[in-house]
Short mmCIF file of C-alpha atoms in Angstrom, two decimals:
data_model
loop_
_atom_site.label_atom_id
_atom_site.label_comp_id
_atom_site.label_asym_id
_atom_site.label_seq_id
_atom_site.Cartn_x
_atom_site.Cartn_y
_atom_site.Cartn_z
CA MET A 1 7.08 3.83 8.53
CA LEU A 2 4.89 6.75 7.58
CA ASP A 3 1.42 7.26 9.08
CA LEU A 4 -1.51 6.76 6.68
CA LEU A 5 -4.91 8.19 7.59
CA THR A 6 -8.41 7.89 6.20
CA ALA A 7 -10.51 11.03 5.79
CA ALA A 8 -12.48 10.13 8.93
CA GLU A 9 -9.30 9.59 10.93
CA MET A 10 -7.93 12.93 9.73
CA ARG A 11 -11.11 14.75 10.76
CA ALA A 12 -10.96 13.08 14.17
CA ALA A 13 -7.33 14.13 14.54
CA ASP A 14 -8.22 17.72 13.66
CA GLU A 15 -11.05 17.71 16.18
CA ALA A 16 -8.83 16.27 18.91
CA THR A 17 -6.18 18.90 18.25
CA ILE A 18 -8.74 21.71 18.38
CA ALA A 19 -10.23 20.26 21.58
CA GLY A 20 -6.70 20.22 22.97
CA GLY A 21 -6.49 23.99 22.68
CA VAL A 22 -5.21 24.72 19.17
CA PRO A 23 -7.74 26.99 17.37
CA SER A 24 -8.91 25.81 13.97
CA GLN A 25 -7.81 29.10 12.41
CA VAL A 26 -4.28 28.49 13.67
CA LEU A 27 -4.25 25.03 12.07
CA MET A 28 -5.53 26.44 8.78
CA GLU A 29 -2.91 29.15 8.67
CA ARG A 30 -0.15 26.71 9.58
CA ALA A 31 -1.26 24.52 6.68
CA ALA A 32 -1.36 27.51 4.34
CA LYS A 33 2.12 28.71 5.30
CA ALA A 34 3.62 25.22 4.99
CA ALA A 35 2.01 24.67 1.59
CA LEU A 36 3.07 28.14 0.42
CA GLN A 37 6.67 27.29 1.22
CA VAL A 38 6.43 24.16 -0.94
CA LEU A 39 4.87 26.28 -3.69
CA LYS A 40 7.74 28.77 -3.56
CA ASP A 41 10.34 25.99 -3.52
CA ARG A 42 8.92 23.97 -6.41
CA PHE A 43 7.03 26.35 -8.71
CA ASP A 44 7.35 29.59 -10.60
CA THR A 45 5.23 31.90 -8.43
CA THR A 46 5.21 34.92 -10.75
CA HIS A 47 1.41 34.66 -10.93
CA VAL A 48 -0.45 31.99 -8.96
CA LEU A 49 -4.09 31.12 -9.56
CA PHE A 50 -5.91 29.60 -6.57
CA LEU A 51 -8.95 27.42 -7.31
CA CYS A 52 -10.94 27.51 -4.08
CA GLY A 53 -14.01 25.62 -2.99
CA SER A 54 -16.38 26.48 -0.16
CA GLY A 55 -15.00 24.08 2.46
CA ASN A 56 -11.94 24.06 4.67
CA ASN A 57 -9.72 23.08 1.76
CA GLY A 58 -10.86 26.26 0.04
CA GLY A 59 -10.09 28.13 3.25
CA ASP A 60 -6.53 26.79 3.13
CA GLY A 61 -6.27 28.08 -0.43
CA LEU A 62 -7.61 31.53 0.47
CA ALA A 63 -5.13 31.78 3.33
CA MET A 64 -2.31 30.80 0.96
CA ALA A 65 -3.40 33.48 -1.51
CA ARG A 66 -3.44 36.11 1.24
CA PHE A 67 0.01 35.17 2.52
CA LEU A 68 1.44 35.19 -1.00
CA ALA A 69 -0.03 38.63 -1.72
CA GLU A 70 1.20 40.00 1.62
CA ALA A 71 4.70 38.88 0.63
CA GLY A 72 4.44 40.85 -2.61
CA GLY A 73 3.39 38.02 -4.91
CA LYS A 74 0.64 38.09 -7.51
CA ALA A 75 -2.33 35.98 -6.41
CA SER A 76 -5.67 35.47 -8.14
CA VAL A 77 -8.60 33.43 -6.84
CA PHE A 78 -11.29 31.70 -8.86
CA TYR A 79 -14.01 30.68 -6.44
CA LEU A 80 -15.91 27.48 -7.22
CA GLY A 81 -18.85 27.67 -4.86
CA LYS A 82 -22.21 29.35 -4.46
CA ARG A 83 -22.15 32.98 -5.57
CA GLN A 84 -24.34 35.96 -4.77
CA THR A 85 -26.41 37.76 -7.40
CA ASP A 86 -23.53 40.14 -8.11
CA GLY A 87 -21.23 37.21 -8.89
CA THR A 88 -19.17 37.43 -5.72
CA PRO A 89 -18.72 34.43 -3.40
CA ASP A 90 -21.53 33.82 -0.91
CA PRO A 91 -19.94 33.59 2.57
CA THR A 92 -23.11 32.07 4.04
CA ALA A 93 -22.53 28.96 1.90
CA MET A 94 -18.94 28.54 3.07
CA SER A 95 -17.58 26.57 5.99
CA GLU A 96 -16.88 28.73 9.03
CA GLU A 97 -13.12 28.71 8.46
CA CYS A 98 -13.42 29.34 4.74
CA ALA A 99 -15.69 32.34 5.40
CA ARG A 100 -13.21 33.68 7.96
CA GLN A 101 -10.35 33.44 5.47
CA TYR A 102 -12.48 35.07 2.76
CA ALA A 103 -13.19 38.01 5.09
CA LEU A 104 -9.46 38.48 5.65
CA LEU A 105 -8.70 38.93 1.95
CA THR A 106 -7.68 42.38 0.75
CA ASP A 107 -7.68 44.00 -2.67
CA THR A 108 -4.15 42.68 -3.23
CA VAL A 109 -5.77 39.32 -4.04
CA LYS A 110 -7.68 39.48 -7.31
CA MET A 111 -11.03 37.66 -7.33
CA GLN A 112 -11.79 36.38 -10.83
CA ALA A 113 -15.39 36.52 -12.03
CA SER A 114 -14.59 33.87 -14.63
CA LEU A 115 -11.68 31.54 -15.14
CA ASP A 116 -8.71 33.40 -16.61
CA THR A 117 -5.33 31.68 -16.93
CA ARG A 118 -3.51 34.35 -18.94
CA GLY A 119 -0.06 34.90 -17.46
CA VAL A 120 -0.62 32.26 -14.77
CA THR A 121 2.56 30.32 -13.92
CA ALA A 122 1.16 27.96 -11.27
CA VAL A 123 -2.24 26.74 -10.08
CA VAL A 124 -3.19 25.74 -6.53
CA ASP A 125 -5.99 23.16 -6.33
CA ALA A 126 -7.96 23.94 -3.16
CA ILE A 127 -11.38 22.89 -4.43
CA PHE A 128 -12.33 19.82 -2.40
CA GLY A 129 -9.57 18.21 -0.34
CA ILE A 130 -10.15 14.87 1.37
CA GLY A 131 -13.91 15.11 1.94
CA LEU A 132 -15.10 14.46 -1.59
CA CYS A 133 -17.09 11.25 -2.15
CA ARG A 134 -19.39 12.15 -5.06
CA PRO A 135 -18.71 12.48 -8.79
CA ILE A 136 -17.56 15.90 -9.97
CA GLU A 137 -19.85 17.61 -12.48
CA GLY A 138 -20.96 20.99 -13.78
CA GLU A 139 -18.81 24.10 -13.50
CA ILE A 140 -16.12 22.39 -11.44
CA LYS A 141 -15.73 19.60 -13.98
CA ASP A 142 -15.46 22.19 -16.75
CA CYS A 143 -12.84 24.09 -14.74
CA ILE A 144 -10.73 20.97 -14.18
CA GLN A 145 -10.84 20.15 -17.89
CA ALA A 146 -9.83 23.70 -18.78
CA ILE A 147 -6.92 23.83 -16.32
CA THR A 148 -5.68 20.39 -17.41
CA ALA A 149 -5.72 21.51 -21.04
CA THR A 150 -3.48 24.51 -20.29
CA GLY A 151 -0.63 22.35 -18.98
CA ILE A 152 0.05 24.87 -16.20
CA PRO A 153 1.71 23.02 -13.28
CA VAL A 154 -0.59 22.36 -10.33
CA LEU A 155 0.00 22.10 -6.59
CA ALA A 156 -2.79 20.12 -4.90
CA LEU A 157 -3.71 20.95 -1.32
CA ASP A 158 -4.05 17.67 0.61
CA ILE A 159 -5.19 15.63 -2.41
CA PRO A 160 -6.01 16.39 -6.05
CA SER A 161 -9.66 17.26 -6.56
CA GLY A 162 -11.44 14.20 -7.88
CA VAL A 163 -9.26 11.61 -6.15
CA HIS A 164 -11.05 9.67 -3.39
CA SER A 165 -8.94 10.09 -0.28
CA ASP A 166 -9.53 6.57 1.07
CA THR A 167 -9.51 4.42 -2.06
CA GLY A 168 -7.63 6.33 -4.75
CA SER A 169 -10.57 5.96 -7.13
CA ILE A 170 -11.39 8.79 -9.54
CA LEU A 171 -14.71 10.55 -9.01
CA SER A 172 -15.51 11.08 -12.71
CA ILE A 173 -12.54 13.42 -13.27
CA ALA A 174 -9.44 14.57 -11.39
CA LEU A 175 -6.99 17.46 -11.69
CA PRO A 176 -3.44 16.13 -12.19
CA ALA A 177 -0.87 17.70 -9.86
CA LYS A 178 2.87 18.14 -10.14
CA VAL A 179 3.13 18.18 -6.33
CA THR A 180 0.58 17.25 -3.69
CA VAL A 181 0.99 18.72 -0.22
CA ALA A 182 -0.41 16.22 2.30
CA ILE A 183 -1.57 18.20 5.32
CA ALA A 184 -0.54 16.63 8.66
CA ALA A 185 -0.38 13.06 7.32
CA ALA A 186 -0.40 11.02 4.13
CA LYS A 187 -3.72 9.62 2.94
CA TRP A 188 -4.45 6.30 1.23
CA GLY A 189 -5.48 8.02 -1.99
CA HIS A 190 -1.99 9.43 -2.42
CA TYR A 191 -0.58 5.95 -3.00
CA LEU A 192 -3.38 3.71 -4.33
CA TYR A 193 -4.05 3.38 -8.04
CA PRO A 194 -5.32 5.15 -10.02
CA GLY A 195 -5.29 8.20 -7.73
CA THR A 196 -1.55 8.06 -7.18
CA LEU A 197 -1.06 8.83 -10.89
CA PHE A 198 -2.68 12.25 -10.33
CA CYS A 199 -0.70 13.19 -7.22
CA GLY A 200 2.73 13.74 -8.72
CA GLU A 201 5.20 13.97 -5.86
CA THR A 202 3.50 13.79 -2.46
CA GLN A 203 5.10 15.88 0.27
CA CYS A 204 3.81 15.72 3.86
CA VAL A 205 3.87 18.84 6.04
CA ASP A 206 3.56 18.85 9.82
CA ILE A 207 1.13 21.42 11.24
CA GLY A 208 0.97 20.12 14.81
CA VAL A 209 -2.09 17.88 14.50
CA TYR A 210 -2.25 15.02 17.01
CA THR A 211 -2.42 12.03 14.65
CA LYS A 212 -2.83 8.46 15.87
CA ALA A 213 -2.49 6.02 13.03
CA SER A 214 -3.27 2.32 12.70
CA SER A 215 -2.17 2.24 9.06
CA PHE A 216 1.33 2.77 7.76
CA LEU A 217 3.33 3.21 4.58
CA VAL A 218 6.39 0.96 4.74
CA LYS A 219 9.75 2.51 3.88
CA LYS A 220 13.09 1.01 2.87
CA SER A 221 14.57 1.89 6.26
CA ASP A 222 12.05 -0.42 7.96
CA LEU A 223 14.20 -3.41 6.97
CA SER A 224 16.31 -2.48 10.00
CA GLU A 225 13.52 -4.09 12.06
CA LEU A 226 14.54 -7.56 10.85
CA PRO A 227 16.15 -9.79 13.50
CA ALA A 228 19.86 -9.17 13.99
CA ARG A 229 22.44 -11.58 12.58
CA PRO A 230 24.74 -12.35 15.52
CA ALA A 231 28.41 -13.04 14.81
CA LYS A 232 28.31 -16.15 17.01
CA ALA A 233 25.78 -18.23 15.11
CA HIS A 234 25.19 -21.52 13.30
CA LYS A 235 22.69 -22.54 10.65
CA GLY A 236 20.11 -23.39 13.28
CA THR A 237 20.28 -19.84 14.61
CA PHE A 238 18.65 -18.53 11.46
CA GLY A 239 15.79 -20.96 11.29
CA ARG A 240 14.63 -23.91 9.24
CA VAL A 241 12.04 -23.35 6.53
CA LEU A 242 9.77 -26.12 5.26
CA VAL A 243 8.40 -25.64 1.74
CA ILE A 244 5.46 -27.84 0.79
CA GLY A 245 5.02 -27.05 -2.87
CA GLY A 246 5.91 -28.01 -6.40
CA SER A 247 3.90 -30.96 -7.68
CA VAL A 248 4.96 -32.95 -10.74
CA GLY A 249 5.34 -30.48 -13.59
CA MET A 250 5.37 -27.53 -11.16
CA SER A 251 8.73 -28.04 -9.48
CA GLY A 252 9.71 -24.44 -10.16
CA ALA A 253 7.25 -23.23 -7.52
CA GLY A 254 8.98 -25.14 -4.74
CA TYR A 255 12.39 -24.20 -6.11
CA PHE A 256 11.65 -20.47 -6.14
CA ALA A 257 10.19 -20.50 -2.63
CA ALA A 258 13.06 -22.51 -1.13
CA LYS A 259 15.82 -20.57 -2.87
CA ALA A 260 14.22 -17.25 -1.92
CA ALA A 261 14.02 -18.43 1.69
CA LEU A 262 17.74 -19.19 1.68
CA ARG A 263 18.59 -15.87 0.02
CA ALA A 264 16.42 -14.13 2.61
CA GLY A 265 18.59 -15.53 5.38
CA ALA A 266 17.08 -18.84 6.46
CA GLY A 267 19.72 -21.23 7.80
CA LEU A 268 18.11 -24.30 6.24
CA ALA A 269 15.40 -25.00 3.69
CA GLU A 270 13.63 -28.34 3.38
CA ILE A 271 11.37 -29.15 0.44
CA PHE A 272 8.60 -31.72 0.84
CA ALA A 273 8.41 -32.95 -2.75
CA PRO A 274 7.04 -35.80 -4.89
CA THR A 275 9.61 -38.44 -5.75
CA GLU A 276 9.49 -37.48 -9.44
CA ASN A 277 11.04 -34.09 -8.60
CA ARG A 278 14.07 -35.47 -6.75
CA ILE A 279 16.62 -35.07 -9.53
CA ILE A 280 15.38 -31.57 -10.41
CA TYR A 281 15.81 -30.29 -6.86
CA GLN A 282 19.10 -32.05 -6.24
CA THR A 283 20.63 -30.57 -9.38
CA GLN A 284 19.02 -27.12 -9.32
CA LEU A 285 19.11 -26.43 -5.57
CA PRO A 286 21.58 -28.73 -3.81
CA GLU A 287 21.54 -26.41 -0.78
CA ALA A 288 18.00 -27.58 0.05
CA LEU A 289 17.12 -30.69 2.02
CA LEU A 290 14.59 -33.07 0.48
CA THR A 291 11.85 -35.18 1.99
CA LEU A 292 10.10 -37.18 -0.71
CA TYR A 293 6.59 -38.57 -0.93
CA ASN A 294 4.62 -40.75 -3.32
CA PRO A 295 1.62 -38.78 -4.61
CA ASP A 296 -0.24 -42.02 -5.40
CA HIS A 297 0.18 -43.50 -1.92
CA PHE A 298 0.43 -40.56 0.46
CA ASP A 299 1.71 -41.25 3.97
CA GLU A 300 1.12 -38.44 6.45
CA GLN A 301 3.90 -39.45 8.85
CA PRO A 302 6.87 -38.07 6.86
CA LEU A 303 5.01 -34.78 6.52
CA ARG A 304 4.30 -34.61 10.24
CA ALA A 305 7.98 -35.31 10.93
CA ALA A 306 8.99 -32.50 8.57
CA ILE A 307 6.50 -30.16 10.24
CA SER A 308 8.02 -30.94 13.63
CA ARG A 309 11.49 -29.93 12.39
CA ALA A 310 10.45 -26.57 10.94
CA ASP A 311 10.64 -23.06 12.37
CA ALA A 312 8.24 -21.77 9.71
CA ILE A 313 6.25 -23.43 6.93
CA ALA A 314 5.16 -22.39 3.43
CA ILE A 315 2.51 -24.43 1.67
CA GLY A 316 0.56 -24.25 -1.56
CA MET A 317 2.79 -23.01 -4.38
CA GLY A 318 2.39 -25.33 -7.37
CA LEU A 319 0.68 -28.08 -5.35
CA GLY A 320 -2.45 -28.39 -7.47
CA GLN A 321 -6.10 -28.17 -6.52
CA ASN A 322 -6.84 -31.71 -5.47
CA GLU A 323 -7.51 -34.03 -2.56
CA LEU A 324 -3.81 -34.45 -1.80
CA THR A 325 -3.38 -30.71 -1.32
CA TYR A 326 -6.41 -30.77 0.97
CA GLN A 327 -4.84 -33.56 3.06
CA MET A 328 -1.49 -31.80 3.29
CA LEU A 329 -2.99 -28.47 4.28
CA ALA A 330 -5.23 -30.07 6.89
CA CYS A 331 -2.20 -31.88 8.31
CA VAL A 332 -0.21 -28.64 8.52
CA LEU A 333 -3.02 -26.66 10.14
CA GLU A 334 -3.67 -29.43 12.66
CA HIS A 335 -0.06 -30.15 13.65
CA ALA A 336 2.06 -27.04 13.06
CA THR A 337 3.42 -25.24 16.10
CA VAL A 338 5.18 -22.52 14.08
CA PRO A 339 4.04 -19.78 11.65
CA VAL A 340 2.44 -21.05 8.44
CA VAL A 341 2.36 -19.17 5.12
CA LEU A 342 -0.52 -20.22 2.86
CA ASP A 343 -0.03 -19.44 -0.81
CA ALA A 344 -1.54 -20.25 -4.20
CA ASP A 345 -3.26 -23.66 -4.24
CA ALA A 346 -3.49 -23.80 -0.45
CA LEU A 347 -5.76 -20.76 -0.77
CA ASN A 348 -7.65 -22.18 -3.74
CA VAL A 349 -8.40 -25.40 -1.86
CA MET A 350 -9.40 -23.46 1.24
CA ALA A 351 -11.78 -21.36 -0.86
CA ILE A 352 -13.95 -24.43 -1.55
CA SER A 353 -13.57 -26.04 1.88
CA PRO A 354 -15.38 -24.58 4.90
CA ALA A 355 -13.57 -27.16 7.05
CA LEU A 356 -10.13 -25.87 6.04
CA ARG A 357 -11.27 -22.30 6.49
CA GLU A 358 -12.38 -23.12 10.01
CA LEU A 359 -9.09 -24.89 10.74
CA CYS A 360 -7.24 -21.77 9.63
CA ALA A 361 -9.39 -19.38 11.65
CA CYS A 362 -9.07 -21.53 14.77
CA SER A 363 -5.36 -22.23 14.43
CA THR A 364 -3.28 -21.54 17.53
CA VAL A 365 -0.24 -20.62 15.41
CA PRO A 366 0.15 -17.53 13.22
CA THR A 367 -1.19 -18.04 9.71
CA ILE A 368 -0.17 -15.71 6.88
CA LEU A 369 -2.28 -15.79 3.70
CA THR A 370 -0.83 -14.37 0.46
CA PRO A 371 -3.60 -14.16 -2.18
CA HIS A 372 -3.48 -12.14 -5.37
CA LEU A 373 -6.78 -10.50 -6.27
CA GLY A 374 -8.13 -13.49 -8.19
CA GLU A 375 -7.41 -15.86 -5.31
CA ALA A 376 -8.86 -13.33 -2.88
CA SER A 377 -12.04 -13.11 -4.93
CA ARG A 378 -12.51 -16.87 -4.68
CA LEU A 379 -11.45 -17.10 -1.05
CA PHE A 380 -13.67 -14.27 0.19
CA SER A 381 -16.54 -14.63 -2.30
CA ARG A 382 -16.23 -11.00 -3.33
CA PRO A 383 -16.22 -9.56 -6.86
CA LEU A 384 -12.70 -8.83 -8.01
CA ALA A 385 -13.55 -5.19 -8.78
CA ALA A 386 -14.97 -4.68 -5.29
CA ILE A 387 -11.67 -5.87 -3.79
CA SER A 388 -9.54 -3.82 -6.15
CA GLN A 389 -11.46 -0.64 -5.33
CA ASN A 390 -11.35 -1.20 -1.56
CA LEU A 391 -8.01 -2.89 -0.87
CA ALA A 392 -7.50 -1.57 2.65
CA PHE A 393 -11.05 -2.23 3.83
CA VAL A 394 -11.11 -5.77 2.44
CA ALA A 395 -7.67 -6.65 3.79
CA LYS A 396 -8.52 -5.52 7.31
CA GLU A 397 -11.98 -7.08 7.41
CA GLU A 398 -10.97 -10.46 5.98
CA ALA A 399 -7.82 -10.69 8.11
CA ALA A 400 -9.97 -10.19 11.18
CA ALA A 401 -12.52 -12.75 10.01
CA LEU A 402 -9.85 -15.41 9.46
CA ARG A 403 -7.81 -14.38 12.52
CA SER A 404 -4.85 -14.38 10.19
CA ILE A 405 -2.40 -12.00 8.62
CA LEU A 406 -3.45 -11.19 5.09
CA VAL A 407 -1.06 -10.15 2.32
CA LEU A 408 -3.37 -8.85 -0.40
CA LYS A 409 -1.18 -8.72 -3.50
CA ASP A 410 -1.68 -6.11 -6.19
CA ALA A 411 0.32 -3.31 -7.82
CA ARG A 412 -0.02 -1.80 -4.34
CA THR A 413 0.16 -4.66 -1.82
CA VAL A 414 -1.65 -4.28 1.51
CA VAL A 415 -0.84 -6.29 4.64
CA SER A 416 -3.19 -6.52 7.62
CA ASP A 417 -3.52 -8.40 10.88
CA GLY A 418 -7.13 -7.29 11.26
CA MET A 419 -6.17 -4.28 13.39
CA HIS A 420 -3.38 -2.56 11.48
CA LEU A 421 -2.64 -1.98 7.81
CA TYR A 422 0.69 -1.73 6.00
CA LEU A 423 0.95 -0.43 2.44
CA ASN A 424 3.86 -1.14 0.10
CA THR A 425 4.53 1.20 -2.81
CA TYR A 426 7.84 -0.22 -4.03
CA GLY A 427 8.13 -2.70 -6.90
CA ASN A 428 7.40 -2.53 -10.62
CA SER A 429 5.42 -4.21 -13.37
CA GLY A 430 8.39 -6.35 -14.38
CA MET A 431 7.59 -8.41 -11.28
CA ALA A 432 4.34 -9.55 -12.89
CA THR A 433 5.94 -12.82 -13.95
CA GLY A 434 5.50 -16.49 -13.13
CA GLY A 435 7.15 -17.50 -9.87
CA SER A 436 7.21 -14.01 -8.35
CA GLY A 437 4.57 -14.95 -5.78
CA ASP A 438 6.50 -18.10 -4.86
CA VAL A 439 9.54 -15.93 -4.19
CA LEU A 440 7.49 -13.68 -1.91
CA ALA A 441 6.14 -16.65 0.05
CA GLY A 442 9.69 -17.92 0.56
CA ILE A 443 10.91 -14.55 1.82
CA ILE A 444 8.06 -14.15 4.30
CA THR A 445 8.59 -17.69 5.59
CA ALA A 446 12.33 -17.10 5.98
CA PHE A 447 11.79 -13.92 8.00
CA ALA A 448 9.33 -15.76 10.25
CA ALA A 449 11.79 -18.63 10.72
CA GLN A 450 14.47 -16.14 11.77
CA GLY A 451 12.27 -14.83 14.56
CA ALA A 452 10.52 -11.82 13.05
CA THR A 453 7.04 -11.26 14.43
CA PRO A 454 4.41 -12.59 12.01
CA ILE A 455 3.23 -9.10 11.03
CA ASN A 456 6.83 -7.97 10.49
CA ALA A 457 7.63 -11.12 8.53
CA ALA A 458 4.72 -10.33 6.22
CA SER A 459 5.10 -6.56 5.84
CA LEU A 460 8.90 -6.60 5.65
CA GLY A 461 8.77 -9.64 3.37
CA VAL A 462 6.60 -7.69 0.95
CA LEU A 463 9.00 -4.75 1.23
CA ALA A 464 12.13 -6.83 0.62
CA HIS A 465 10.48 -8.61 -2.31
CA ALA A 466 9.49 -5.29 -3.91
CA LEU A 467 12.92 -3.74 -3.38
CA ALA A 468 14.53 -6.85 -4.87
CA GLY A 469 12.30 -6.40 -7.89
CA ASP A 470 13.44 -2.80 -8.18
CA ALA A 471 17.06 -3.95 -8.00
CA ALA A 472 16.34 -6.49 -10.75
CA LEU A 473 14.73 -3.75 -12.82
CA VAL A 474 17.99 -1.80 -12.87
CA LYS A 475 19.94 -4.85 -14.01
CA TYR A 476 17.52 -6.60 -16.37
CA GLY A 477 14.86 -4.06 -17.30
CA ASN A 478 11.09 -4.30 -17.06
CA ARG A 479 10.23 -6.50 -20.02
CA GLY A 480 12.72 -9.33 -19.53
CA MET A 481 12.61 -9.78 -15.74
CA ILE A 482 11.98 -13.31 -14.40
CA ALA A 483 11.51 -14.68 -10.90
CA SER A 484 15.14 -15.74 -10.57
CA ASP A 485 16.17 -12.13 -11.12
CA ILE A 486 14.10 -11.08 -8.11
CA ILE A 487 15.87 -13.67 -5.96
CA ASP A 488 19.22 -12.32 -7.16
CA GLY A 489 18.05 -8.81 -6.26
CA LEU A 490 17.57 -9.91 -2.66
CA CYS A 491 21.33 -10.07 -2.26
CA ASP A 492 21.58 -6.35 -3.05
CA VAL A 493 18.66 -5.44 -0.79
CA LEU A 494 19.64 -7.45 2.28
CA LYS A 495 23.43 -7.27 2.23
#
């Protein structure tokens, strides 16, 4: 996993490092040298134009320009901050470190009085960095538009100017980068939409800052954290999954969840299904066990017996929003002694039932909720746009409120246990297809049944699901992908 920091966490890490005896000037020059190496490796540095603001990000850019010039390169600086009456930068309006770096410049670095891109082969964006939280306007907005229009490749220092570091939102305009050099640690804005579209390739550089993260970017290698598969084993070793889903006319939901659970390594999968779906399941998924119920005359005892046999439970996919779903969910939350994954209609029913919400929050077993943004909007009574623009904040706050693990599904899915956050960046738009969420619920439940910790079951389940979608993309393409293709992709991902 890769550390992810907010702007506030990054500032605190800088301050702790400085308090620990590393001067701020040393950190700035380390950042400049590391970024300059990336610039030399990835860009034509015949003539580099540095766009520098008045803060520490601008100081990084000035230090880069100085080091490039000292090495014999051609460096020009266009300063985007308060100027004196003669048109030169005003050091009194700079941050302390930026002013120090400005004072160190020599005549080998050309200071431009106005923006001039003639002969420029690369641009370094050192205007704002991670501190920006207001819309860009005026001269800086004009500069960004002008640079973008030239098509000259850009290296962004820490984050492209105009991208909000914590949310990835665009602050009226942003300067697209070919490469973004993340100083000390990756930031949320590098990977959340729409900001990620402006970052190009993000490359982290270590400058010796003491970072302490509670948020992480999951990587493919993290699948090694799944429970081992011992050679001496039987089907019970790998857990029994109970799927409570797939009402009449929605049998596919239960099918996808159960089959995905088996493909994800569960030893057994049992489907609690209405009697009308018996033939469908027995012909389409003979590997699954069936416990049948009569929707018109529901008896809780068979469900309680199935709950007692399970090592992990998934409920909600294709169940319908009705009294029967309410009864089933209440039964599960009251009697389960193993992890429970709540998906789809389980969440929709909970959204209109304070009693179910309280049962979930007070449950003594791990509960994992898997809402997409629409379900999350109903469940948390928040506008959809407010959730979309603050994925990490909402996931962490609502997970804590429900004392549950929350899998907040979007193009970038965020997982939280109320204390930590895990961001997934794998997957593709071909996965936006009916049944994909049922597959994810089955995978998470299977990992929990095999003994993964609840937070690992959720975060690694999201990872495996996304990687399976990427495997399906290679085989089937984006437009024609269906949920079954994602299940097939699991075999490639987990083998």
